[in-house]
Amino acid sequence: MRTIVWNEKKQCVEIIDQNALPVDYITISLFSYNDVIRAIQHMTVRGAPAIGVTGAYGMALAALRSSEPQLSDIKAELGEIAQKIGGARPTAVNLWNMLDRTLDLIKGFEGHVDDLKAELLKFAHHLAEEDVALNMQLSRHGAELIEDGDHIVHHCNTGALATVDYGTALGVIRMAHEQGKKIHVYVDETRPRLQGSRLTAWELKQYGIPYDIITDSSSGHLMQMGLVNKVFFGADRVAMNGDVANKIGSYMLALAAVDNNVPVYSVFPMSTVDAKIRNGKEIEIEQRDDREVLDIALNGDIVVPDAATALNYAFDVTPNRLLTGLVTEHGVLYPPFYEKLDKIIREGI
Amino acid sequence: MRTIVWNEKKQCVEIIDQNALPVDYITISLFSYNDVIRAIQHMTVRGAPAIGVTGAYGMALAALRSSEPQLSDIKAELGEIAQKIGGARPTAVNLWNMLDRTLDLIKGFEGHVDDLKAELLKFAHHLAEEDVALNMQLSRHGAELIEDGDHIVHHCNTGALATVDYGTALGVIRMAHEQGKKIHVYVDETRPRLQGSRLTAWELKQYGIPYDIITDSSSGHLMQMGLVNKVFFGADRVAMNGDVANKIGSYMLALAAVDNNVPVYSVFPMSTVDAKIRNGKEIEIEQRDDREVLDIALNGDIVVPDAATALNYAFDVTPNRLLTGLVTEHGVLYPPFYEKLDKIIREGI
């Protein structure tokens, strides 16, 4: 399963429509950077690493469709388009990291416009391959933390669907399963968009890993009963001090874990670290449409009163003090995180 | 609005169907104790105090419909029926408290069978009136905790619908509002049965109290942003040490509040205290059908994969160390709770 694939014949990016899963498995073709922006905004593609690579393909598509004949003009045009793509979702930093790396390539490029177009497509392919390789690598590091018989709480979706392939936190779980460890996953349903019930449950079924879906407010009780050994979730943006912005609910999950001496790990590639942000408090938290909270039905009936209003923050920040470790492609980092993240970044990722 | 009403003409109990709200406002007639058991099990009536009074009416209905001519026989029959009603839902202790008080009346009764029947109906009326009076009383105590301008997180439904009338935690909020204090409520939607989005939002609209619905995992983030002043929730069973069993999610909500120095209050009449239980760990936590978690739809589509499984605990226990105070008809109790609860119980409620 690959979430993002280049179709050479049609010259477009094909992505799995994550809003249609698990009812329908549909791929959607993105022909322009505007298609890419819409897909990111509507969460047709979601998951910080998947968004990042889709954004890079958005730049390649923009270049391919550009009619600017002059190198300086297409460079200026692509610079503006990067701003638009980067604004599609504010919290996940991988998008800007991939765009910045693409802009560096553009800036340094000398030669013919057609060669730039070819280079940008090649670079998007490279970033996609790199994402899969990094996920395999960090999953191998993380899998060492999992013991045979572990019961693991997992929040949101961080699997193949959230990345180009394999996954981050769910990649760790998958790797441990492939190593023959017996694991049971408690899948946080992850309101409001239910990425847990919809996507993670669907992925776990493909991998043959046993699970139970739980409501997001259940993990504390399961931990009090001694039913949970570890917590794994992903990250959308990590501050240099190790504060982790991730799907709303991660913070309360981490609080429950710490209160019950259950270790908590956030799993991400280093492209999720924002070197410009020292503290999680500086991270902009995206608010989404309140219909995501209100358009909920039980047994087929919409149940929220007419004219009800909701407040819908998509992410929260888990302070570093609640995190046992950060799982990256460079291994598992333990607190204090600042110097370790800084060293990795200074030595080059 | 009264949740439980005796219909003298039809000789039955009429309750508001809480599963139909807020789409339809329907009353359902209960003619027998079996109707009462079904209504409690299917949560047509829910909320610890409401269940307790409905159970007492179940005993009155059982007596009225009984054909036993002998006092000793009807006493034995009612003793067995109390066991059945009491088993309808295990966690809320109010049900057993009301049944025990009814059984005490039965045990001590001497006279004609028809007079016992009349006495039991009168006693159920008395318990209903008592519930409303206690709720008004504890709401007045609790309202003193609320300041003008407070933003309050409320979990599940604890309003008129959860009681005979007025409510417990929501009664406190309603009282403060009626006192002219400006309040904003963040309504936890309260998965899986959405008592917050469905019932609490509906009640707040009737009372004219402004609110926003939030997902259960959002309150931590709102508190980190400094948007929350207080947390109020009810209780289904309270241990003598002040541990509170309440709707699943209360524990994680309290953890988030404590981590952000936000005061947390559990609000209940003393009939919710289980004098036989010293520690919350002894409280039996009800597990419900996993369809409550799985039958969830977004935009009208069921979204959980076929054959998915869920784990659905209905309650959790908030340890006393996380609670700022307990609001009862005897006032607000502060830690340590044991001696204060014990004194009230020994001096008689």
XYZ file of C-alpha atoms in Angstrom:
698
model
C 0.000 0.000 0.000
C 1.431 3.333 -1.059
C -0.490 6.493 -0.197
C 1.135 8.746 -2.826
C 2.093 7.487 -6.291
C 3.251 9.329 -9.412
C 1.376 8.357 -12.575
C 3.919 8.890 -15.341
C 1.452 8.361 -18.178
C -1.132 10.833 -16.899
C 1.542 13.115 -15.373
C -0.353 13.415 -12.114
C -0.093 12.367 -8.455
C -2.483 9.671 -7.312
C -3.443 9.552 -3.647
C -5.725 7.281 -1.620
C -8.880 9.215 -0.657
C -8.711 8.995 3.146
C -12.181 10.467 3.575
C -13.732 7.548 1.669
C -11.978 4.831 3.738
C -12.850 2.319 5.077
C -16.141 2.243 3.172
C -14.517 2.764 -0.236
C -10.934 2.404 -1.429
C -10.631 5.132 -4.058
C -7.602 6.847 -5.581
C -7.829 10.488 -6.590
C -5.682 12.148 -9.249
C -4.120 15.538 -8.554
C -3.169 17.399 -11.741
C -2.295 20.837 -10.397
C -0.975 22.541 -7.288
C -4.527 23.744 -6.647
C -5.674 20.126 -6.587
C -2.912 19.508 -4.035
C -4.018 22.416 -1.828
C -7.632 21.237 -1.882
C -6.628 17.650 -1.087
C -4.609 18.841 1.920
C -7.307 21.222 3.168
C -10.117 18.657 2.851
C -7.896 15.983 4.383
C -8.200 13.742 1.336
C -4.531 13.320 2.176
C -3.557 13.716 5.835
C -0.770 12.807 8.231
C 2.194 15.155 8.601
C 4.677 13.136 6.479
C 2.105 12.408 3.743
C 1.172 16.084 3.553
C 4.854 17.037 3.271
C 5.527 14.775 0.277
C 2.231 15.706 -1.397
C 3.279 19.348 -1.051
C 6.581 18.607 -2.824
C 4.633 16.957 -5.634
C 2.467 20.079 -5.685
C 5.606 22.079 -6.495
C 6.546 19.614 -9.254
C 3.023 19.854 -10.701
C 3.134 23.642 -10.538
C 6.417 23.617 -12.460
C 5.164 21.132 -15.056
C 2.009 23.163 -15.697
C 3.839 26.494 -15.739
C 4.028 28.399 -19.013
C 6.786 30.786 -17.878
C 9.652 30.488 -20.369
C 12.241 32.379 -18.261
C 14.058 30.709 -15.387
C 13.840 33.797 -13.167
C 10.094 34.081 -13.813
C 9.297 30.444 -13.058
C 11.457 30.675 -9.930
C 9.398 33.678 -8.759
C 6.152 31.928 -9.661
C 7.133 28.783 -7.737
C 8.139 30.866 -4.743
C 4.618 32.301 -4.565
C 3.012 28.898 -5.067
C 5.074 27.449 -2.202
C 3.528 30.073 0.079
C 0.043 28.993 -0.999
C 0.712 25.290 -0.561
C 2.398 25.921 2.790
C -0.690 27.744 4.019
C -3.034 24.835 3.332
C -2.651 23.497 6.886
C -0.773 25.445 9.535
C 0.274 22.969 12.244
C 2.187 20.158 10.518
C 5.699 21.410 9.877
C 6.720 18.607 7.508
C 4.869 20.459 4.750
C 7.070 23.534 5.158
C 10.181 21.434 5.637
C 9.582 19.703 2.287
C 8.691 23.002 0.600
C 11.831 24.658 1.995
C 14.011 21.848 0.713
C 12.291 22.179 -2.682
C 12.810 25.959 -2.653
C 16.512 25.443 -1.869
C 16.782 23.272 -4.958
C 14.981 25.907 -7.037
C 17.151 28.706 -5.695
C 20.385 26.879 -6.480
C 19.278 25.675 -9.907
C 21.035 27.009 -12.997
C 20.045 25.804 -16.475
C 17.069 25.330 -18.698
C 13.482 25.647 -17.422
C 12.604 22.161 -18.690
C 15.473 20.695 -16.721
C 14.206 22.450 -13.575
C 10.807 20.846 -14.134
C 12.426 17.414 -14.460
C 14.580 18.066 -11.385
C 11.575 19.027 -9.246
C 9.708 15.871 -10.182
C 12.801 13.785 -9.446
C 13.170 15.548 -6.120
C 9.547 14.807 -5.147
C 10.190 11.133 -5.986
C 13.324 11.293 -3.857
C 11.419 12.766 -0.899
C 8.784 10.029 -1.216
C 11.432 7.285 -1.201
C 13.248 8.979 1.652
C 10.027 9.058 3.711
C 9.544 5.294 3.333
C 13.180 4.604 4.195
C 13.088 6.861 7.271
C 9.862 5.238 8.461
C 11.406 1.784 8.199
C 14.445 3.023 10.084
C 12.573 4.726 12.937
C 10.170 1.795 13.142
C 13.099 -0.548 13.716
C 14.351 1.710 16.538
C 10.887 1.965 18.076
C 10.117 -1.742 17.793
C 12.909 -2.417 20.296
C 10.740 -0.705 22.920
C 7.886 -3.183 22.409
C 7.826 -6.436 24.303
C 5.975 -9.617 23.517
C 2.473 -9.376 25.008
C 2.319 -5.568 25.123
C -1.024 -3.793 25.098
C -0.563 -0.435 23.397
C -2.755 2.653 23.177
C -2.413 4.392 19.823
C -3.929 7.789 18.979
C -5.136 9.012 15.561
C -3.636 7.417 12.451
C 0.103 7.268 11.926
C 0.282 4.311 9.567
C 1.006 3.877 5.898
C -1.908 6.226 5.198
C -0.344 9.073 7.186
C 2.963 8.733 5.367
C 4.083 7.641 1.918
C 4.278 4.110 3.283
C 4.844 2.051 6.453
C 4.055 4.712 9.022
C 5.583 6.248 12.146
C 3.958 5.239 15.475
C 1.890 2.594 13.699
C 5.023 1.643 11.759
C 6.693 0.848 15.095
C 3.754 -1.375 16.062
C 3.744 -3.018 12.636
C 7.490 -3.680 12.800
C 7.170 -5.304 16.230
C 4.333 -7.457 14.863
C 6.453 -8.459 11.851
C 9.219 -9.414 14.290
C 6.771 -11.953 15.729
C 5.844 -10.097 18.931
C 2.281 -10.589 20.091
C 0.661 -7.162 20.450
C -2.815 -5.879 21.190
C -3.687 -2.308 20.209
C -6.301 -0.106 21.881
C -7.267 2.208 19.037
C -8.378 5.676 20.164
C -11.269 6.466 17.846
C -9.887 10.027 17.618
C -12.788 12.428 17.443
C -13.854 14.401 15.576
C -12.702 12.840 12.296
C -12.316 9.325 13.661
C -8.983 8.597 12.029
C -8.564 5.816 14.608
C -11.846 3.961 14.005
C -11.710 4.571 10.280
C -8.081 4.369 9.244
C -6.024 2.764 12.001
C -8.558 -0.032 12.557
C -8.607 -0.595 8.802
C -4.806 -0.745 8.613
C -4.478 -3.043 11.626
C -6.936 -5.423 9.999
C -4.735 -5.532 6.863
C -1.681 -6.307 8.998
C -3.465 -8.939 11.094
C -2.797 -7.128 14.386
C -5.559 -7.604 17.004
C -7.189 -4.433 18.320
C -10.172 -2.914 20.077
C -11.485 0.543 19.298
C -11.988 2.704 22.398
C -13.434 6.163 22.879
C -10.744 8.791 23.422
C -11.733 9.205 27.058
C -11.308 5.494 27.888
C -7.548 5.070 28.013
C -7.244 6.472 31.543
C -9.616 3.841 32.894
C -7.835 1.026 31.017
C -4.539 2.217 32.481
C -6.005 2.351 35.994
C -7.004 -1.291 35.518
C -3.436 -2.151 34.498
C -4.428 -3.099 30.944
C -1.969 -0.833 29.105
C 1.812 -1.221 28.796
C 2.743 1.590 26.418
C 1.416 4.601 24.526
C 2.557 5.495 21.004
C 1.499 8.454 18.915
C 2.941 10.521 16.086
C 3.697 14.235 15.825
C 2.720 17.133 13.600
C 5.345 19.556 14.846
C 8.029 19.130 17.477
C 9.665 22.045 19.270
C 13.388 21.951 20.032
C 12.686 21.304 23.716
C 10.761 18.146 22.788
C 7.222 19.523 23.214
C 5.068 17.676 20.693
C 2.100 19.120 18.803
C -0.079 16.234 17.703
C -3.743 15.356 17.149
C -6.051 16.771 19.810
C -6.224 14.380 22.751
C -2.563 13.395 22.777
C -1.937 15.640 25.782
C -4.728 14.131 27.899
C -3.620 10.635 26.857
C -0.058 11.413 27.964
C -1.335 12.796 31.292
C -3.232 9.563 31.946
C -0.178 7.498 31.032
C 2.142 9.421 33.348
C -0.415 9.171 36.170
C -0.290 5.384 35.781
C 3.448 4.971 35.091
C 2.829 3.916 31.507
C 5.622 5.015 29.124
C 4.645 7.447 26.336
C 6.513 7.708 23.032
C 6.061 10.168 20.204
C 7.332 8.822 16.880
C 8.336 10.996 13.920
C 11.038 11.621 11.328
C 13.353 14.561 12.063
C 11.546 16.564 9.348
C 8.771 16.999 11.952
C 11.115 19.004 14.197
C 10.822 22.761 13.815
C 14.311 24.088 14.510
C 12.913 27.628 14.671
C 10.652 26.830 17.618
C 12.129 26.294 21.027
C 8.935 25.742 23.032
C 5.622 24.075 22.139
C 3.719 27.154 23.274
C 4.897 28.925 20.112
C 3.219 26.373 17.825
C 0.139 27.611 15.990
C -2.784 25.250 16.637
C -5.220 24.891 13.758
C -8.952 25.366 14.358
C -11.224 23.528 11.955
C -14.881 23.736 10.928
C -17.265 23.077 13.820
C -19.320 20.791 11.569
C -16.593 18.170 12.140
C -17.802 17.982 15.745
C -21.515 18.545 15.113
C -22.144 16.268 12.109
C -22.145 13.108 14.161
C -24.844 10.476 13.990
C -25.797 7.521 16.178
C -27.716 4.743 14.452
C -28.033 6.960 11.398
C -29.610 10.007 13.072
C -27.874 13.354 13.444
C -28.252 13.968 17.159
C -26.908 17.439 17.907
C -29.519 20.190 18.366
C -30.065 22.671 15.536
C -27.982 25.824 15.815
C -25.576 24.186 18.283
C -22.046 25.556 18.135
C -18.741 23.796 18.666
C -15.111 24.667 19.227
C -12.820 22.453 17.186
C -9.073 22.616 17.762
C -7.354 19.954 15.672
C -4.174 19.601 17.734
C -2.747 20.062 21.195
C 0.737 20.234 22.654
C 2.109 17.495 24.901
C 4.787 19.059 27.112
C 8.159 17.296 27.042
C 7.893 16.435 30.771
C 5.156 13.885 29.913
C 7.145 12.091 27.205
C 9.273 9.069 28.026
C 11.071 9.191 24.700
C 11.045 10.484 21.140
C 11.485 7.843 18.445
C 13.293 9.141 15.341
C 15.328 7.685 12.506
C 18.377 8.462 14.688
C 17.143 6.209 17.465
C 15.133 6.721 20.639
C 15.936 10.030 22.345
C 15.439 10.387 26.110
C 15.101 13.629 28.096
C 16.423 16.241 28.185
C 15.605 16.508 24.499
C 16.933 19.912 23.492
C 20.626 19.089 23.173
C 19.937 15.759 21.454
C 17.639 17.243 18.829
C 20.040 20.159 18.379
C 23.029 17.856 17.872
C 21.202 15.807 15.221
C 20.105 18.951 13.387
C 23.542 20.563 13.540
C 25.206 17.407 12.220
C 22.689 17.377 9.347
C 19.697 15.189 8.713
C -39.563 20.100 32.655
C -39.953 17.016 34.760
C -38.273 13.793 33.665
C -40.445 11.400 35.698
C -44.190 11.983 36.225
C -46.921 9.766 37.698
C -50.039 9.538 35.532
C -52.844 8.950 38.055
C -55.485 8.245 35.443
C -53.485 5.618 33.564
C -51.733 4.412 36.743
C -48.331 4.473 35.080
C -45.025 6.375 35.187
C -44.292 8.662 32.264
C -40.689 9.422 31.419
C -39.024 11.535 28.719
C -37.381 9.249 26.149
C -33.767 10.388 26.388
C -32.725 8.329 23.377
C -35.088 10.301 21.127
C -33.823 13.727 22.240
C -33.021 16.238 20.865
C -34.602 15.143 17.584
C -37.946 14.202 19.172
C -39.478 15.052 22.518
C -41.457 11.918 23.383
C -42.813 10.607 26.683
C -42.964 6.883 27.276
C -45.387 5.155 29.682
C -44.079 2.459 32.020
C -46.836 0.167 33.288
C -44.853 -2.576 35.000
C -41.573 -3.158 36.773
C -40.400 -4.954 33.628
C -41.017 -1.760 31.656
C -38.919 0.022 34.267
C -36.039 -2.445 33.950
C -36.050 -2.158 30.172
C -36.153 1.649 30.322
C -33.120 1.678 32.645
C -31.162 -0.878 30.633
C -31.784 0.845 27.283
C -31.083 4.228 28.870
C -34.515 5.580 27.943
C -34.094 6.986 31.421
C -30.521 7.688 32.556
C -28.642 9.738 35.137
C -28.026 8.267 38.582
C -30.746 10.215 40.460
C -33.346 9.698 37.709
C -32.639 5.971 37.657
C -33.024 5.818 41.444
C -36.485 7.390 41.481
C -37.615 5.390 38.451
C -36.564 2.269 40.337
C -38.733 3.281 43.304
C -41.679 3.750 40.936
C -40.866 0.301 39.576
C -41.460 -1.087 43.078
C -44.766 0.799 43.317
C -45.830 -0.543 39.913
C -44.846 -4.072 40.936
C -47.009 -3.772 44.066
C -49.980 -2.294 42.179
C -49.878 -5.071 39.575
C -49.330 -7.822 42.124
C -52.105 -10.345 42.665
C -50.708 -11.707 45.941
C -53.446 -11.371 48.591
C -51.211 -12.111 51.600
C -48.918 -9.445 53.048
C -46.067 -11.897 53.618
C -46.316 -13.138 50.041
C -46.307 -9.712 48.433
C -43.398 -8.714 50.680
C -41.428 -11.734 49.427
C -42.401 -11.024 45.824
C -41.310 -7.382 46.097
C -38.019 -8.444 47.652
C -37.244 -10.528 44.581
C -38.335 -7.788 42.196
C -36.043 -5.277 43.939
C -33.107 -7.580 43.117
C -34.111 -7.588 39.458
C -34.562 -3.817 39.242
C -31.300 -3.249 41.118
C -29.434 -5.378 38.598
C -30.560 -3.295 35.621
C -27.434 -1.110 35.786
C -24.591 -1.917 38.141
C -22.578 1.278 38.664
C -25.045 3.974 39.794
C -25.684 3.405 43.481
C -28.708 5.730 43.745
C -30.805 2.936 42.297
C -29.935 0.591 45.173
C -30.203 3.389 47.718
C -33.782 4.108 46.631
C -34.613 0.400 46.488
C -33.156 -0.150 49.963
C -35.217 2.691 51.376
C -38.291 1.204 49.691
C -37.464 -2.249 51.077
C -37.132 -0.759 54.577
C -40.640 0.643 54.241
C -41.940 -2.735 53.049
C -40.180 -4.593 55.860
C -41.625 -2.326 58.531
C -45.147 -2.221 57.089
C -48.024 -3.822 59.033
C -51.559 -3.725 57.676
C -53.593 -4.450 54.601
C -51.968 -5.278 51.248
C -53.898 -2.464 49.519
C -52.535 0.028 52.022
C -48.990 -1.186 51.302
C -49.610 -0.538 47.611
C -50.807 2.984 48.357
C -47.863 3.559 50.704
C -45.326 2.491 48.080
C -46.769 4.836 45.484
C -46.791 7.663 48.009
C -43.179 6.853 48.897
C -42.098 6.985 45.230
C -43.789 10.414 44.961
C -41.926 11.449 48.100
C -38.571 10.326 46.693
C -39.279 12.251 43.484
C -40.096 15.446 45.404
C -37.086 14.898 47.653
C -34.803 14.604 44.603
C -35.954 17.960 43.240
C -35.580 19.628 46.640
C -32.085 18.182 47.171
C -31.014 19.283 43.706
C -32.159 22.845 44.379
C -30.312 22.784 47.693
C -27.014 21.418 46.356
C -27.262 23.721 43.334
C -27.456 26.711 45.663
C -24.326 25.526 47.489
C -22.492 24.870 44.229
C -23.520 28.153 42.612
C -21.458 29.994 45.231
C -18.356 28.507 43.616
C -19.149 30.104 40.263
C -18.013 33.629 39.488
C -19.328 36.031 36.907
C -17.540 35.386 33.609
C -16.562 31.780 34.362
C -15.901 29.349 31.533
C -16.851 25.883 32.719
C -16.190 22.412 31.319
C -19.105 20.058 31.951
C -19.050 16.312 31.258
C -21.986 14.071 30.249
C -25.506 15.193 31.229
C -26.379 16.033 34.813
C -29.333 18.314 34.224
C -33.071 18.018 34.704
C -32.962 14.994 32.400
C -30.536 13.109 34.651
C -32.658 13.739 37.730
C -36.350 14.212 38.442
C -35.824 17.913 37.852
C -33.258 20.724 38.017
C -30.094 18.632 37.952
C -26.842 18.252 39.896
C -23.699 19.627 38.192
C -25.832 21.264 35.521
C -28.202 22.400 38.280
C -25.272 24.306 39.810
C -24.571 25.985 36.470
C -28.272 26.734 35.964
C -28.576 28.237 39.444
C -25.576 30.514 38.864
C -27.128 31.587 35.559
C -30.457 32.305 37.274
C -28.533 34.384 39.800
C -27.489 36.588 36.883
C -23.897 35.383 36.529
C -22.570 35.335 32.981
C -21.327 31.826 32.225
C -20.020 30.014 29.184
C -20.098 26.209 29.151
C -17.767 23.936 27.196
C -19.948 20.870 26.705
C -17.982 17.609 26.487
C -19.812 15.671 23.780
C -19.346 12.539 25.929
C -18.741 9.601 23.688
C -20.029 7.043 23.075
C -23.674 8.011 23.711
C -23.143 11.756 23.281
C -25.184 12.792 26.309
C -23.327 16.110 26.149
C -24.047 17.000 22.503
C -27.543 15.582 22.662
C -28.916 16.331 26.108
C -26.758 18.952 27.807
C -26.621 21.172 24.705
C -30.404 20.812 24.413
C -30.944 21.762 28.064
C -28.541 24.715 27.931
C -30.441 26.034 24.928
C -33.703 25.883 26.934
C -32.063 27.801 29.793
C -30.445 30.373 27.498
C -26.914 29.592 28.683
C -24.247 30.040 25.974
C -22.107 27.003 25.184
C -19.811 25.309 22.704
C -19.680 21.575 22.229
C -16.145 20.142 22.338
C -14.786 16.664 21.764
C -13.903 14.895 25.015
C -10.203 15.144 24.262
C -10.257 18.935 23.824
C -10.544 20.206 27.380
C -6.827 19.771 28.126
C -5.896 22.056 25.251
C -8.489 24.667 26.247
C -7.084 24.619 29.786
C -3.509 24.987 28.509
C -4.704 28.097 26.663
C -6.191 29.465 29.892
C -9.758 29.309 28.584
C -11.270 27.271 31.458
C -11.976 28.405 35.029
C -13.756 25.392 36.519
C -14.812 21.806 35.869
C -18.137 20.385 37.074
C -19.422 16.849 36.663
C -21.842 14.559 38.468
C -21.329 11.150 40.068
C -22.764 7.669 39.704
C -21.261 6.251 42.892
C -19.011 7.874 45.469
C -16.760 5.883 47.801
C -16.371 6.988 51.439
C -12.858 8.305 50.704
C -14.307 10.646 48.060
C -13.280 8.654 44.976
C -15.962 9.344 42.357
C -17.217 6.872 39.762
C -18.738 8.867 36.931
C -19.158 8.747 33.159
C -16.054 7.538 31.331
C -13.725 10.463 30.679
C -14.219 12.200 34.021
C -10.851 10.905 35.248
C -8.894 12.234 32.246
C -10.777 15.532 32.472
C -9.826 15.852 36.141
C -6.184 15.025 35.341
C -6.095 17.831 32.767
C -7.711 20.250 35.207
C -5.227 19.473 37.984
C -2.311 19.817 35.542
C -3.552 23.335 34.757
C -4.626 24.397 38.266
C -8.302 24.416 37.302
C -10.621 23.425 40.193
C -12.699 20.250 39.722
C -16.020 19.641 41.498
C -18.180 16.539 41.539
C -21.823 17.332 42.345
C -24.305 14.795 43.751
C -26.933 14.194 46.431
C -25.758 12.091 49.397
C -27.796 9.157 48.014
C -24.936 8.753 45.524
C -22.501 7.897 48.338
C -22.016 4.193 48.917
C -21.336 3.858 52.644
C -20.270 0.246 52.125
C -17.404 1.200 49.838
C -14.323 2.834 51.246
C -12.234 3.124 48.085
C -13.187 3.758 44.446
C -11.239 0.681 43.351
C -14.017 -1.469 44.805
C -16.659 0.041 42.511
C -17.907 -2.239 39.762
C -17.550 -0.508 36.391
C -20.213 -1.399 33.855
C -19.215 -2.526 30.361
C -21.757 -1.849 27.639
C -22.388 -3.102 24.107
C -19.516 -2.334 21.730
C -22.048 -1.164 19.130
C -22.309 2.061 21.166
C -18.729 2.815 20.063
C -18.895 1.311 16.575
C -22.263 2.633 15.332
C -20.977 6.103 14.660
C -21.495 7.960 11.412
C -19.940 11.054 9.863
C -22.066 12.856 7.280
C -24.515 9.970 7.421
C -22.075 7.128 6.650
C -21.110 4.439 9.128
C -17.344 4.657 9.044
C -15.967 1.849 11.188
C -14.698 -1.235 9.315
C -16.845 -4.374 9.282
C -16.045 -6.830 12.043
C -14.216 -4.168 14.066
C -14.350 -4.714 17.819
C -14.531 -2.185 20.628
C -14.099 -2.079 24.376
C -16.784 0.053 26.005
C -16.495 0.854 29.700
C -19.269 3.273 30.671
C -17.620 4.789 33.758
C -14.280 5.466 35.342
C -13.113 6.418 38.818
C -11.647 9.846 39.568
C -9.377 9.473 42.603
C -10.122 11.873 45.469
C -6.669 13.507 45.135
C -7.838 15.108 41.849
C -11.039 16.611 43.273
C -11.104 20.140 44.655
C -14.464 19.637 46.330
C -17.632 17.573 46.496
C -20.871 19.538 46.206
C -23.755 17.976 48.163
C -27.017 19.131 49.712
C -24.983 19.573 52.920
C -22.667 22.096 51.265
C -19.306 21.904 49.547
C -16.966 19.374 51.168
C -13.211 19.813 50.889
C -10.529 17.134 51.387
C -9.967 14.987 53.298
C -13.412 13.679 52.428
C -13.754 10.508 54.500
C -14.569 12.033 57.889
C -16.927 14.624 56.387
C -18.946 12.092 54.399
C -18.941 9.760 57.402
C -20.209 12.492 59.750
C -23.090 13.387 57.414
C -24.075 9.747 57.038
C -23.860 9.028 60.771
C -25.980 12.069 61.578
C -28.555 10.859 59.041
C -29.425 12.112 55.611
